[in-house]
Amino acid sequence: MTRNFRLSAATGLHQGDRPYQQDQVMVLSHPRVPGCVLGVIADGMGGRSGGRKASDQVLMTARQLFARYKPGRDEPVGVLRQILEDAHTVIKLTAVSSEQEPHSTLAAFLLNPEGDCAWVHAGDSRIYHFHQGRLVKRTKDHSYVQVLVDRGEIDEEEASLHPQSNILLGCLGMKSTPPPVDVHLIPRLAPGDVLMACSDGLWHYFTPEEMGALLADQPPRAAVELLVAEARRRARGTGDNLSIAVLKIEDLPPAE
């Protein structure tokens, strides 16, 4: 894939109007394999220190396992599942010595050099796949309001305004319930494709059409800056922590 296409990426992180930051985000290039990229979003919950500890554990686990990952030998879905399961275990162990029970969402995508991609998520942090600005697929939240949407009791617009929109039915760190493991495979990404992972502090303020159009029109860095700034404006002083990771696949510029 690296012989035919160009990858560009950017991340954004903002505390919003909260007194502390519990989101974490990263996009990593594989230390030994060009064209192999991991993107991770973790939205921590559980008090001032608990949520941040949880999201830190997610990123630390992801970084360690990705460093050992070998494309062609290891399955991308396997390493993503292991990231989720190992981070869940570590967060639960952390809770033993914590005053508050820490939790975290997870939204992670892994791109291989040949262009195939996999993602995994748990909670209400989302991953979007756009092509030329059009939504191809996005993750489905593990939340109470998503159940109401699935039942047909409310629509997507009503869900974003629902007073219980922050209630999660599955995430990392829950003592009584194992985290959901929702995975998705993309056989091959192509020029014009964009992957975006983000926490609810960002996606809450946009339609997929708005995000897709901006991501198609702008390079990742500019798109991230514009989305974060507009989310802050639309939050009107009540915004949550927000995090975003964008990976864009483009044609190589023509040779001179």
XYZ file of C-alpha atoms in Angstrom:
256
model
C 0.000 0.000 0.000
C 2.810 2.429 0.791
C 3.979 2.246 -2.877
C 0.684 3.602 -4.214
C -0.963 5.727 -1.549
C -0.159 8.383 0.991
C -1.312 8.292 4.606
C -1.844 11.470 6.587
C -3.088 11.648 10.157
C -3.840 14.057 12.966
C -5.165 13.960 16.517
C -6.942 16.464 18.720
C -7.580 16.616 22.460
C -9.438 19.274 24.463
C -10.535 19.477 28.084
C -13.788 21.166 27.120
C -15.566 22.813 30.037
C -14.756 20.038 32.511
C -12.424 20.635 35.487
C -10.086 17.837 34.366
C -9.154 15.783 31.300
C -10.062 12.088 31.143
C -9.905 11.485 27.375
C -6.778 10.115 25.746
C -5.892 9.731 22.070
C -3.001 8.527 19.937
C -2.090 7.541 16.392
C 1.012 5.365 16.145
C 3.103 4.212 13.217
C 4.475 0.722 13.715
C 8.106 0.858 14.904
C 9.266 -1.648 12.260
C 6.604 -1.832 9.536
C 5.979 1.225 7.321
C 2.328 1.753 6.464
C 1.060 -0.017 9.579
C -0.895 2.397 11.776
C -2.878 2.151 15.018
C -5.358 4.794 16.168
C -6.887 4.738 19.656
C -9.471 6.803 21.549
C -10.167 6.198 25.262
C -12.781 8.190 27.190
C -12.197 7.585 30.889
C -14.850 7.712 33.606
C -14.696 7.453 37.380
C -13.838 10.647 39.187
C -10.916 13.001 38.828
C -8.174 10.360 38.969
C -10.077 7.157 38.196
C -11.126 8.025 34.662
C -7.717 9.296 33.681
C -6.059 6.191 35.090
C -8.421 4.044 33.036
C -7.773 5.869 29.754
C -4.025 5.858 30.464
C -4.158 2.077 30.909
C -5.910 1.679 27.561
C -3.208 3.622 25.716
C -0.356 1.921 27.546
C -1.779 -1.529 26.753
C -2.362 -0.592 23.105
C 1.159 0.766 22.711
C 2.758 -2.373 24.187
C 0.737 -4.861 22.146
C 1.097 -2.899 18.897
C 4.880 -2.901 19.287
C 4.779 -6.736 19.284
C 2.322 -6.973 16.394
C 3.622 -8.506 13.137
C 1.486 -7.984 10.009
C 1.233 -11.168 8.011
C 1.779 -13.318 11.057
C -0.733 -11.881 13.537
C -4.392 -11.207 12.856
C -5.346 -7.531 13.320
C -8.651 -8.478 14.931
C -6.745 -10.676 17.368
C -4.468 -7.883 18.565
C -7.398 -5.436 18.837
C -9.356 -7.937 20.923
C -6.311 -8.462 23.115
C -5.929 -4.711 23.620
C -9.544 -4.521 24.760
C -9.407 -7.560 27.028
C -6.021 -6.778 28.597
C -6.923 -3.133 29.212
C -10.213 -4.235 30.789
C -8.339 -6.562 33.152
C -5.781 -3.918 34.132
C -8.489 -1.310 34.766
C -10.334 -3.722 37.053
C -7.118 -4.391 38.965
C -6.558 -0.650 39.279
C -10.024 -0.306 40.788
C -9.026 -2.507 43.726
C -6.865 0.309 45.117
C -8.999 3.182 43.829
C -11.646 5.064 45.757
C -13.855 5.202 42.672
C -14.537 2.528 40.086
C -12.688 3.516 36.878
C -14.090 2.779 33.433
C -13.135 3.635 29.889
C -14.487 3.433 26.399
C -12.315 2.150 23.558
C -12.357 2.922 19.846
C -9.331 1.601 17.964
C -8.501 0.962 14.311
C -5.508 -0.884 12.865
C -4.384 -0.383 9.263
C -2.057 -2.921 7.636
C 0.477 -2.020 4.902
C -1.577 -3.807 2.224
C -4.560 -1.574 2.941
C -6.794 -3.920 4.929
C -8.115 -2.475 8.169
C -9.873 -3.665 11.321
C -11.485 -1.839 14.190
C -12.861 -2.620 17.642
C -14.944 -0.548 20.023
C -16.669 -0.681 23.394
C -18.788 2.130 24.827
C -19.903 5.314 23.075
C -16.669 6.497 21.512
C -17.166 6.053 17.782
C -15.304 5.141 14.612
C -16.503 6.496 11.270
C -15.488 5.323 7.795
C -16.065 7.899 5.067
C -15.384 7.693 1.335
C -15.256 10.957 -0.618
C -17.229 12.599 2.180
C -19.970 9.947 2.278
C -20.530 7.820 5.371
C -19.785 4.161 4.655
C -20.149 2.772 8.169
C -19.890 3.778 11.801
C -19.867 1.934 15.090
C -23.044 1.522 17.133
C -22.922 2.834 20.701
C -23.229 0.512 23.674
C -25.595 2.878 25.443
C -29.104 3.121 26.836
C -30.263 5.628 24.233
C -28.955 3.399 21.415
C -31.287 0.675 22.695
C -34.173 3.159 22.520
C -33.168 4.057 18.950
C -32.974 0.379 17.980
C -36.454 -0.161 19.404
C -37.787 2.733 17.367
C -38.833 4.665 20.479
C -36.663 7.701 19.623
C -34.689 8.856 16.597
C -31.029 9.876 16.341
C -31.766 13.565 16.904
C -33.822 12.815 20.025
C -31.062 10.497 21.264
C -28.505 13.311 21.223
C -30.773 15.389 23.470
C -31.893 12.576 25.778
C -31.194 13.270 29.495
C -29.801 9.744 29.922
C -27.529 9.822 26.889
C -24.481 9.300 29.130
C -25.597 5.899 30.457
C -23.412 3.139 29.035
C -24.424 -0.511 28.959
C -20.927 -1.738 28.171
C -17.375 -0.437 28.499
C -13.991 -1.418 29.941
C -13.589 -1.845 33.688
C -17.119 -2.884 34.652
C -17.008 -5.458 37.444
C -20.196 -7.368 36.723
C -20.263 -7.303 32.931
C -17.502 -8.144 30.437
C -16.955 -5.428 27.843
C -18.689 -5.800 24.475
C -16.307 -6.681 21.657
C -17.617 -5.243 18.413
C -15.189 -5.676 15.520
C -15.351 -4.723 11.859
C -13.116 -5.538 8.881
C -12.475 -3.397 5.818
C -10.884 -5.557 3.073
C -9.043 -2.650 1.467
C -9.050 1.087 1.948
C -8.746 3.290 -1.129
C -7.884 6.905 -1.942
C -10.691 9.114 -0.686
C -11.237 6.969 2.422
C -11.056 8.545 5.864
C -11.160 6.849 9.255
C -12.153 9.005 12.196
C -12.327 7.887 15.826
C -13.706 10.307 18.408
C -15.292 10.533 21.837
C -18.870 11.645 22.445
C -17.590 15.074 23.423
C -17.037 15.636 19.695
C -19.523 13.569 17.672
C -22.425 14.781 19.817
C -22.370 18.129 17.988
C -22.241 17.012 14.351
C -24.153 15.047 11.756
C -22.197 12.480 9.725
C -22.800 14.636 6.658
C -21.116 17.633 8.281
C -18.100 15.633 9.399
C -17.733 13.760 6.124
C -17.810 16.917 4.008
C -15.189 18.646 6.142
C -12.890 15.619 6.231
C -13.094 15.251 2.456
C -12.334 18.930 1.862
C -9.546 19.512 4.385
C -6.265 17.801 5.302
C -6.449 15.957 8.645
C -4.745 18.637 10.742
C -6.999 21.429 9.506
C -10.101 19.216 9.776
C -9.298 18.292 13.375
C -8.736 21.914 14.355
C -11.988 23.017 12.721
C -14.045 20.205 14.265
C -12.672 20.841 17.750
C -13.257 24.590 17.461
C -16.815 24.149 16.185
C -17.639 21.560 18.858
C -16.456 24.043 21.465
C -18.610 26.779 19.938
C -21.719 24.584 19.769
C -21.213 23.375 23.347
C -21.835 26.923 24.609
C -19.826 26.470 27.785
C -21.139 22.983 28.666
C -18.763 20.828 26.614
C -17.304 17.498 27.712
C -13.707 16.378 27.214
C -13.230 15.626 23.540
C -10.736 13.619 21.526
C -10.391 12.822 17.840
C -8.056 10.813 15.599
C -8.180 11.072 11.802
C -6.434 8.917 9.181
C -6.795 9.865 5.513
C -5.812 7.814 2.463
C -4.851 9.859 -0.589
C -3.349 9.373 -4.030
C 0.325 10.120 -4.277
C 1.003 13.445 -5.983
C 2.076 13.079 -9.635
C 5.800 12.780 -10.226
C 7.454 15.907 -11.588
